[in-house]
Coordinates of C-alpha atoms in Angstrom, one line a residue:
M216 CA 0.0 0.0 0.0
E217 CA 1.3 3.5 -0.9
R218 CA 2.4 5.7 1.9
Q219 CA 0.6 9.0 2.0
V220 CA 2.6 12.1 2.6
A221 CA 1.0 15.4 3.5
I222 CA 2.8 18.5 2.3
V223 CA 1.8 21.8 3.7
G224 CA 2.4 24.7 1.2
A225 CA 2.8 24.8 -2.6
G226 CA 5.6 27.3 -2.7
I227 CA 9.0 26.2 -4.2
S228 CA 9.8 23.8 -1.3
G229 CA 6.3 22.3 -1.4
L230 CA 6.5 21.7 -5.2
L231 CA 9.9 20.1 -4.9
A232 CA 8.8 17.9 -2.0
C233 CA 5.8 16.8 -4.1
K234 CA 8.0 16.0 -7.1
Y235 CA 10.6 14.0 -5.2
M236 CA 8.0 12.1 -3.2
L237 CA 6.4 11.0 -6.4
S238 CA 9.7 9.9 -7.8
K239 CA 10.0 7.4 -4.9
G240 CA 6.5 6.0 -5.3
F241 CA 4.8 7.8 -2.4
R242 CA 1.4 9.4 -2.6
P243 CA 1.7 13.1 -1.8
I244 CA -1.2 15.4 -1.0
V245 CA -0.3 19.1 -0.9
F246 CA -2.4 21.6 1.0
E247 CA -2.2 25.2 -0.2
A248 CA -4.2 28.1 1.4
S249 CA -4.1 30.3 -1.8
N250 CA -5.5 29.5 -5.2
G251 CA -2.1 29.0 -7.0
V252 CA 1.5 27.8 -6.7
G253 CA 4.5 30.0 -6.0
G254 CA 4.4 30.9 -2.3
V255 CA 6.0 34.2 -1.6
W256 CA 6.4 34.9 -5.3
T257 CA 2.6 35.3 -5.7
K258 CA 2.6 38.4 -3.5
T259 CA 5.4 40.9 -3.8
V260 CA 6.0 44.4 -5.2
E261 CA 6.4 45.5 -8.8
T262 CA 10.1 46.2 -8.6
T263 CA 11.1 42.9 -6.9
K264 CA 13.7 40.7 -8.6
I265 CA 15.5 37.6 -7.5
Q266 CA 18.4 38.3 -5.2
T267 CA 21.0 35.8 -6.6
P268 CA 21.9 35.4 -10.3
K269 CA 19.5 33.0 -12.0
A270 CA 22.2 30.4 -12.5
F271 CA 22.0 29.8 -8.7
Y272 CA 18.2 30.1 -8.6
Q273 CA 16.9 27.3 -10.8
F274 CA 15.8 23.7 -10.6
S275 CA 18.5 21.2 -11.5
D276 CA 16.3 19.3 -14.0
F277 CA 14.4 22.3 -15.4
P278 CA 16.6 25.2 -16.6
W279 CA 15.4 28.7 -17.2
P280 CA 13.9 29.2 -20.7
S281 CA 16.2 30.9 -23.2
S282 CA 13.6 33.7 -23.5
V283 CA 14.7 34.9 -20.0
T284 CA 17.9 36.7 -20.7
E285 CA 18.2 38.9 -17.6
D286 CA 20.6 37.7 -14.9
H287 CA 18.0 38.8 -12.2
P288 CA 14.5 38.0 -13.5
T289 CA 11.5 39.9 -12.4
E290 CA 8.8 38.7 -10.0
N291 CA 6.5 37.8 -13.0
Q292 CA 9.3 35.9 -14.7
V293 CA 10.1 33.9 -11.6
L294 CA 6.4 33.1 -11.0
D295 CA 6.0 31.9 -14.7
Y296 CA 9.1 29.8 -14.2
I297 CA 7.8 28.1 -11.0
Q298 CA 4.4 27.6 -12.6
S299 CA 6.0 26.0 -15.7
Y300 CA 7.9 23.6 -13.4
A301 CA 4.7 22.6 -11.7
R302 CA 2.9 21.9 -15.0
H303 CA 5.9 20.1 -16.5
F304 CA 5.9 17.5 -13.7
D305 CA 2.1 17.5 -13.5
L306 CA 2.1 18.5 -9.8
P307 CA -1.1 20.6 -9.6
K308 CA -3.3 17.5 -9.7
H309 CA -1.8 16.6 -6.3
I310 CA -2.6 20.0 -4.7
K311 CA -5.7 21.0 -2.9
F312 CA -5.9 24.7 -3.4
N313 CA -7.8 27.2 -1.1
T314 CA -7.2 24.7 1.7
K315 CA -5.8 26.0 4.9
V316 CA -4.2 23.6 7.4
C317 CA -5.6 24.4 10.9
G318 CA -3.4 22.0 12.8
I319 CA -1.6 18.7 12.8
E320 CA -1.8 16.2 15.6
Y321 CA 0.2 13.0 16.1
E322 CA -1.7 9.8 17.0
G323 CA 0.4 7.0 18.3
P324 CA 2.6 6.2 21.3
S325 CA 2.2 8.5 24.4
E326 CA 4.5 11.5 24.9
E327 CA 6.0 9.7 27.9
E328 CA 7.0 6.7 25.7
M329 CA 8.3 9.0 22.9
Q330 CA 10.5 10.8 25.4
S331 CA 12.3 7.5 26.2
W332 CA 13.2 6.8 22.6
S333 CA 16.9 6.8 21.7
M334 CA 16.2 6.6 17.9
W335 CA 14.0 8.9 15.7
G336 CA 10.5 7.5 15.8
G337 CA 11.6 4.8 18.2
T338 CA 13.2 2.6 15.5
G339 CA 15.1 5.1 13.4
E340 CA 12.6 4.5 10.6
P341 CA 10.7 7.3 8.9
F342 CA 7.4 5.4 9.0
S343 CA 5.6 3.6 11.8
S344 CA 2.7 1.2 12.0
K345 CA 2.0 2.6 15.4
G346 CA 1.7 6.3 14.6
K347 CA 0.0 8.5 12.1
W348 CA -0.5 12.3 11.7
K349 CA -4.0 13.8 11.7
V350 CA -4.1 16.9 9.5
T351 CA -7.1 19.1 10.0
V352 CA -7.8 21.4 7.0
Q353 CA -10.5 24.0 6.2
D354 CA -11.8 24.7 2.7
K355 CA -11.5 28.5 2.5
Q356 CA -14.5 28.8 0.2
S357 CA -17.1 26.6 1.9
L358 CA -15.5 26.9 5.4
S359 CA -16.0 23.2 5.9
T360 CA -13.3 21.2 7.7
E361 CA -11.9 17.8 6.9
V362 CA -9.4 15.5 8.6
F363 CA -6.7 13.6 6.7
V364 CA -4.8 10.7 8.3
V365 CA -1.3 10.4 6.7
D366 CA 1.9 8.5 7.2
F367 CA 4.3 11.5 7.1
V368 CA 4.1 15.3 7.1
I369 CA 6.4 17.8 5.4
L370 CA 6.0 21.4 6.5
C371 CA 7.0 23.7 3.6
I372 CA 5.4 26.9 5.1
G373 CA 8.4 29.1 4.9
R374 CA 9.3 32.0 7.2
F375 CA 8.6 35.0 5.0
S376 CA 4.8 35.1 4.8
D377 CA 1.4 35.1 6.6
V378 CA 2.4 36.1 10.2
P379 CA 3.8 39.6 10.2
N380 CA 6.5 40.6 12.8
I381 CA 5.1 43.7 14.5
P382 CA 7.4 45.6 16.9
E383 CA 6.3 45.9 20.5
F384 CA 5.5 49.4 21.8
P385 CA 5.0 51.0 25.2
P386 CA 1.3 51.4 26.3
N387 CA -0.5 54.0 24.3
K388 CA 2.6 54.6 22.1
G389 CA 1.8 52.1 19.4
P390 CA -0.1 52.6 16.1
E391 CA -3.3 53.5 18.0
A392 CA -1.7 56.8 19.1
F393 CA -1.0 57.8 15.5
H394 CA -3.5 59.8 13.4
G395 CA -2.2 58.4 10.2
K396 CA -2.3 54.8 8.8
V397 CA 0.0 51.9 9.7
I398 CA 0.3 48.8 7.6
H399 CA 2.7 45.9 7.3
S400 CA 4.6 45.3 4.0
M401 CA 2.5 42.1 3.7
D402 CA -0.6 44.3 3.3
Y403 CA 1.2 46.5 0.7
A404 CA 2.2 43.4 -1.3
D405 CA -1.4 42.1 -1.3
M406 CA -2.4 45.1 -3.4
D407 CA -2.1 45.0 -7.2
Y408 CA 0.5 47.2 -8.7
E409 CA -1.8 50.0 -9.7
S410 CA -3.6 50.1 -6.3
A411 CA -0.3 50.1 -4.5
A412 CA 1.0 53.1 -6.5
K413 CA -2.3 55.0 -5.8
F414 CA -2.1 54.1 -2.1
V415 CA 1.2 55.9 -1.6
T416 CA 0.9 58.8 -4.1
G417 CA 0.7 62.2 -2.5
K418 CA 1.5 60.9 1.0
Q419 CA 4.4 61.4 3.4
V420 CA 5.5 57.8 3.7
T421 CA 7.9 56.2 6.3
V422 CA 9.2 52.7 5.6
V423 CA 10.5 50.9 8.7
G424 CA 13.3 48.4 7.9
F425 CA 16.3 48.1 5.5
Q426 CA 16.1 44.7 4.0
K427 CA 15.1 44.0 0.4
F428 CA 11.3 44.5 0.8
A429 CA 11.9 47.9 2.5
M430 CA 14.2 49.2 -0.2
D431 CA 11.8 48.0 -3.0
I432 CA 8.8 49.8 -1.3
A433 CA 10.9 52.9 -0.7
M434 CA 11.8 53.0 -4.4
E435 CA 8.1 52.7 -5.4
C436 CA 7.2 55.6 -3.0
S437 CA 10.0 57.8 -4.4
K438 CA 8.9 57.1 -7.9
A439 CA 5.3 58.1 -7.0
N440 CA 6.1 61.2 -5.0
G441 CA 9.6 62.4 -5.9
V442 CA 11.3 65.1 -3.8
E443 CA 8.0 66.9 -3.1
N444 CA 7.0 64.1 -0.7
P445 CA 10.2 62.2 0.1
C446 CA 10.0 58.7 1.5
T447 CA 11.8 58.2 4.8
V448 CA 13.5 54.9 5.5
L449 CA 13.8 54.3 9.2
Y450 CA 16.5 51.7 9.8
K451 CA 18.3 50.1 12.8
T452 CA 21.5 48.6 11.3
E453 CA 23.5 49.3 8.2
H454 CA 24.0 46.3 5.9
W455 CA 26.3 45.3 3.1
N456 CA 23.6 45.2 0.6
V457 CA 25.1 44.6 -2.8
P458 CA 24.8 46.6 -6.0
D459 CA 25.9 43.7 -8.1
Y460 CA 27.6 40.3 -7.9
L461 CA 30.9 41.5 -9.5
P462 CA 33.1 43.1 -6.8
W463 CA 35.9 44.9 -8.8
G464 CA 35.0 42.7 -11.8
V465 CA 35.4 39.4 -10.0
P466 CA 32.3 37.2 -9.8
L467 CA 31.3 36.9 -6.2
E468 CA 30.8 33.1 -6.5
Y469 CA 34.6 32.8 -7.0
L470 CA 35.1 34.4 -3.6
Y471 CA 32.3 32.7 -1.6
F472 CA 30.6 29.8 -3.5
N473 CA 33.5 27.3 -4.0
R474 CA 35.5 24.9 -2.0
F475 CA 38.5 27.1 -1.5
S476 CA 36.3 29.8 0.1
E477 CA 35.0 27.3 2.6
L478 CA 38.6 26.4 3.6
L479 CA 38.8 29.9 5.1
V480 CA 35.9 29.2 7.5
H481 CA 35.7 27.0 10.6
K482 CA 33.1 24.3 9.8
P483 CA 30.8 22.2 12.0
G484 CA 32.4 18.7 12.5
E485 CA 35.7 19.5 10.8
G486 CA 38.9 17.7 11.8
F487 CA 42.0 19.2 13.3
L488 CA 43.8 19.9 10.0
L489 CA 40.8 21.8 8.5
S490 CA 40.5 23.8 11.7
L491 CA 44.1 24.6 11.7
L492 CA 44.0 25.6 8.0
A493 CA 41.0 27.9 8.6
T494 CA 42.9 29.6 11.5
F495 CA 46.0 30.0 9.3
L496 CA 44.0 31.5 6.5
T497 CA 42.3 34.1 8.7
P498 CA 44.1 37.0 7.0
L499 CA 42.9 35.9 3.6
R500 CA 39.3 35.6 5.0
W501 CA 39.6 39.2 6.2
A502 CA 41.0 40.3 2.8
F503 CA 38.1 38.7 0.9
S504 CA 35.7 40.6 3.0
K505 CA 37.5 43.9 2.6
F506 CA 37.7 43.3 -1.2
V507 CA 34.0 43.1 -1.4
E508 CA 33.3 45.9 1.1
T509 CA 35.5 48.4 -0.7
H510 CA 33.7 47.7 -3.9
I511 CA 30.2 48.1 -2.3
N512 CA 31.3 51.3 -0.6
K513 CA 32.8 52.8 -3.8
K514 CA 29.9 51.8 -6.0
L515 CA 27.1 53.0 -3.7
G516 CA 28.9 55.8 -1.9
L517 CA 28.0 54.4 1.5
A518 CA 30.5 56.6 3.4
K519 CA 28.9 59.7 1.9
Y520 CA 25.6 58.7 3.5
G521 CA 27.0 57.4 6.8
M522 CA 25.9 53.9 5.8
V523 CA 29.1 51.9 6.2
P524 CA 28.3 48.8 8.4
E525 CA 30.5 48.1 11.4
H526 CA 30.5 44.3 10.7
S527 CA 32.2 42.4 8.0
F528 CA 30.8 41.2 4.7
L529 CA 31.4 37.6 5.8
K530 CA 29.0 38.1 8.7
E531 CA 26.5 39.4 6.2
I532 CA 26.7 36.4 4.0
S533 CA 26.9 34.0 7.0
S534 CA 23.6 35.3 8.3
C535 CA 21.8 35.4 4.9
M536 CA 21.1 39.2 5.4
I537 CA 22.4 40.2 2.0
A538 CA 20.0 42.0 -0.3
T539 CA 20.5 43.4 -3.8
V540 CA 20.1 47.2 -3.8
P541 CA 17.5 48.3 -6.3
E542 CA 19.0 50.1 -9.3
K543 CA 19.4 53.9 -8.6
F544 CA 18.4 53.6 -4.9
F545 CA 21.2 55.7 -3.7
E546 CA 20.8 58.2 -6.5
R547 CA 17.3 58.7 -5.1
V548 CA 18.9 59.2 -1.7
G549 CA 21.2 61.8 -3.2
E550 CA 18.4 63.7 -4.9
G551 CA 16.3 63.7 -1.7
S552 CA 13.3 61.6 -2.8
I553 CA 14.5 58.9 -0.2
I554 CA 15.7 60.0 3.2
L555 CA 17.6 57.6 5.4
K556 CA 17.2 57.9 9.1
K557 CA 18.8 55.7 11.7
S558 CA 16.9 54.5 14.8
P559 CA 19.4 52.4 16.7
G560 CA 17.0 51.8 19.6
S561 CA 13.3 51.6 19.7
F562 CA 10.7 54.0 18.3
K563 CA 7.2 54.9 19.2
F564 CA 4.2 56.6 17.7
C565 CA 2.6 59.9 18.5
Q566 CA -0.3 61.8 16.8
E567 CA 1.9 63.5 14.2
G568 CA 4.1 60.5 13.4
I569 CA 7.1 58.7 14.9
L570 CA 9.3 59.5 17.9
V571 CA 12.8 58.2 17.3
G572 CA 14.8 57.3 20.4
E573 CA 15.1 60.2 22.7
E574 CA 14.3 62.8 20.1
V575 CA 11.6 65.3 21.1
A576 CA 10.5 66.4 17.7
P577 CA 8.4 63.8 15.9
L578 CA 9.2 62.5 12.4
K579 CA 6.1 63.7 10.7
T580 CA 4.4 61.3 8.4
E581 CA 1.0 60.2 7.1
L582 CA 1.6 56.6 6.3
V583 CA 3.9 54.0 8.0
I584 CA 4.8 50.8 6.2
L585 CA 6.4 48.2 8.6
A586 CA 8.8 46.2 6.5
T587 CA 9.8 44.4 9.7
G588 CA 9.7 40.9 8.4
F589 CA 7.7 37.9 9.5
S590 CA 7.3 35.7 12.6
G591 CA 8.2 32.5 10.9
E592 CA 8.8 30.7 14.2
K593 CA 5.3 31.4 15.5
K594 CA 3.9 30.2 12.2
L595 CA 5.8 27.0 12.4
K596 CA 5.0 26.5 16.1
D597 CA 1.3 27.1 15.7
V598 CA 0.8 24.3 13.1
F599 CA 1.2 21.8 16.0
V600 CA -1.6 20.9 18.3
S601 CA 0.7 19.4 20.9
P602 CA 2.4 22.0 23.3
T603 CA 5.3 19.5 23.6
F604 CA 5.9 19.5 19.9
Q605 CA 5.5 23.2 19.8
D606 CA 8.3 23.6 22.3
Y607 CA 10.5 21.0 20.5
I608 CA 10.2 22.6 17.0
V609 CA 11.3 26.1 18.0
G610 CA 13.8 25.0 20.7
S611 CA 15.6 27.4 22.9
Q612 CA 15.7 31.1 21.9
E613 CA 19.4 30.9 22.7
A614 CA 20.2 28.4 19.9
I615 CA 19.4 27.8 16.2
L616 CA 16.3 25.9 15.2
P617 CA 17.0 22.3 16.4
L618 CA 16.7 20.5 13.1
Y619 CA 19.1 17.8 12.0
R620 CA 20.4 18.5 8.5
E621 CA 18.0 21.5 8.8
C622 CA 15.2 19.1 8.0
I623 CA 14.0 16.8 10.9
H624 CA 13.7 17.1 14.6
G625 CA 15.0 14.0 16.4
R626 CA 12.1 14.0 18.9
I627 CA 9.2 14.6 16.4
P628 CA 8.5 11.4 14.4
Q629 CA 7.4 11.1 10.8
L630 CA 7.8 14.8 10.1
A631 CA 10.2 17.1 8.2
V632 CA 10.6 20.8 7.7
I633 CA 11.8 22.1 4.3
G634 CA 12.7 25.6 3.4
F635 CA 12.9 27.2 6.8
S636 CA 16.6 27.8 7.3
E637 CA 18.2 30.0 4.7
S638 CA 21.1 29.9 2.2
I639 CA 22.5 31.7 -0.8
S640 CA 19.6 30.4 -2.9
N641 CA 16.6 28.9 -1.1
L642 CA 15.4 27.1 -4.3
Y643 CA 18.8 25.4 -4.7
T644 CA 19.0 24.4 -1.1
S645 CA 15.4 23.2 -0.9
E646 CA 15.9 20.9 -3.8
M647 CA 18.9 19.3 -2.1
R648 CA 16.9 18.8 1.1
C649 CA 13.9 17.3 -0.8
R650 CA 16.2 14.8 -2.5
W651 CA 17.8 13.9 0.8
L652 CA 14.4 13.5 2.4
A653 CA 13.1 11.4 -0.4
E654 CA 16.0 9.0 -0.1
L655 CA 15.5 8.8 3.7
L656 CA 11.9 7.9 3.3
A657 CA 12.8 5.4 0.6
G658 CA 15.2 3.6 3.0
T659 CA 18.4 4.5 1.2
F660 CA 20.0 5.4 4.5
K661 CA 19.1 5.9 8.2
V662 CA 19.6 8.9 10.5
P663 CA 21.8 8.4 13.6
S664 CA 20.5 8.2 17.2
I665 CA 18.7 11.2 18.6
R666 CA 21.7 12.0 20.8
E667 CA 24.0 12.0 17.8
M668 CA 21.6 14.2 15.9
E669 CA 21.4 16.7 18.8
K670 CA 25.3 16.8 18.9
D671 CA 25.4 17.6 15.3
V672 CA 22.8 20.4 15.7
K673 CA 24.9 21.8 18.5
K674 CA 28.0 22.0 16.3
W675 CA 26.0 24.0 13.7
D676 CA 24.7 26.2 16.5
E677 CA 28.3 27.0 17.5
Y678 CA 29.2 27.8 13.9
A679 CA 26.2 30.1 13.5
K680 CA 27.0 32.1 16.6
Q681 CA 30.7 32.4 15.6
Y682 CA 30.0 33.8 12.1
A683 CA 26.4 35.1 12.1
G684 CA 26.5 36.7 15.5
E685 CA 23.1 37.9 16.8
Y686 CA 21.4 36.6 13.6
Y687 CA 22.1 32.9 14.5
R688 CA 18.4 32.1 14.7
R689 CA 18.2 32.4 11.0
S690 CA 20.1 29.0 10.8
C691 CA 21.8 30.3 7.6
I692 CA 24.2 28.0 5.7
G693 CA 25.1 30.8 3.2
A694 CA 28.8 30.6 3.6
L695 CA 28.9 26.8 4.0
H696 CA 26.5 25.6 1.4
L697 CA 29.0 23.2 -0.1
W698 CA 30.0 21.7 3.2
Y699 CA 26.3 21.2 3.9
N700 CA 25.6 19.7 0.5
D701 CA 28.5 17.3 1.0
Q702 CA 26.9 15.9 4.1
L703 CA 23.6 15.4 2.3
C704 CA 25.4 13.7 -0.6
K705 CA 27.3 11.4 1.7
D706 CA 24.1 10.4 3.5
M707 CA 22.5 9.6 0.1
G708 CA 25.5 7.6 -1.0
L709 CA 26.3 10.1 -3.8
N710 CA 29.7 11.4 -4.8
H711 CA 29.9 14.9 -3.3
K712 CA 32.7 16.0 -5.6
R713 CA 31.1 16.9 -8.9
K714 CA 33.8 18.7 -10.8
K715 CA 36.4 17.4 -13.3
G716 CA 39.9 17.8 -11.9
M717 CA 41.4 19.0 -8.7
F718 CA 41.8 22.6 -9.7
A719 CA 38.1 22.8 -10.9
E720 CA 37.0 21.1 -7.7
L721 CA 38.7 23.6 -5.5
F722 CA 38.1 26.9 -7.4
E723 CA 35.1 26.6 -9.6
P724 CA 31.8 27.7 -8.1
Y725 CA 29.1 25.1 -7.4
G726 CA 25.5 25.7 -8.5
P727 CA 22.3 23.7 -8.9
M728 CA 23.3 22.2 -12.2
D729 CA 26.3 20.5 -10.6
Y730 CA 23.8 18.3 -8.8
A731 CA 21.6 17.5 -11.8
P732 CA 20.9 13.8 -11.9
S733 CA 22.6 13.4 -15.3
Q734 CA 25.8 15.2 -14.1
N735 CA 28.7 12.9 -14.9
G736 CA 26.3 10.0 -14.9
Q737 CA 25.7 10.5 -11.2
Q738 CA 22.4 10.8 -9.4

């Protein structure tokens, strides 16, 4: 009898999970709350493009069409590409659209018994005859509910949608004190392009945040209002956002996306010699960062605007905080249609606008758009009915998300999470994880004991804190994606070295096509 696998979400990770489950003979059923595939790409702003060059943002067995010539395709081009992938592999027939997952509940051994297990699921196997997951869903049109009983659950809900991260404010100093309007960037992205432009036109707008979404929205506001009504960007920390991926003419992937670059970094589980080499190469690691930083500073004129970050570019890439600066963003700053204002501490609202730090005079504004991100952890936690599993999945706030191989929790049986931790290209990484998970479920390999998995998670936690600093909770593998992929390949019994020749293996960048099933006759 076919094993039924429930997949929550039909974004990129959900589609990949569906495709790879089908390849192993499982029976996937995908629950998607919206009416189409694409996840975050279905709701964004007009100026949004992919962050990384498209060579790093593609499916290994479904290249970009030749008609897309841009290195950074637009939101519409990306969505068309994802939809084409879904149609090509006939995935929509496995998806229940407009179907919201209300909660998942494990039915099987008691929590007391599960706590005594030394192996994942009690036996180390991905499936169990003693346990099943109950998935309660609601049809968003009829509002009727239905319960599905499945053998395995894959959560592909992502961390950048649905549950907005709203800053906390002192009593009576939040949006309720403000006479203008306050929305989250999610609400702005929900509008069609024409409605969004009309919404900001003629208004004094303040955008809170300085990541990609914040910059894109600020650009649209400056385009609508010019210098007559400049858009203020209220930010907390300067970042090494990149103008391009060619620092001083050298492709960035040759500095950070190959094996040599990873020799400069201390890696989780590395041996003594690799650790010694990373220490010895510390000056070169510093030089690589400075090389990129000087290019960004020169190209964008960061020093002129007081926007030079205090941290290194390596920290930026190790925490997956890099964003591509919209074209002419700093030109708009120079002309005065975008105003950058730092708020290193908290801010609060008053009738006329925003009070920044200890300043007495308010920042006068009519519309505030909070581009403050999303509460992905809350979204992930709230899927579970069991308070115990809720605590397990998010773990301690003082550590990274406790997922072995960034996919499974040792103490939650028959369940995986795909696409929550970040990398240089989330599509690329999600595909590798889905392949790994498919092989695990097919019995190609087994995971180690719970204790060994927890030890491995702790090593990655130490790495994250060393290189990503306060952003460790993002569980980013950005500067170690090859080291990470090597582990997945070794688990699956695949050759992790995919290049021809020692020089190429050491210095050539790795991308999705290096892991295509036909590559060198390898799987």
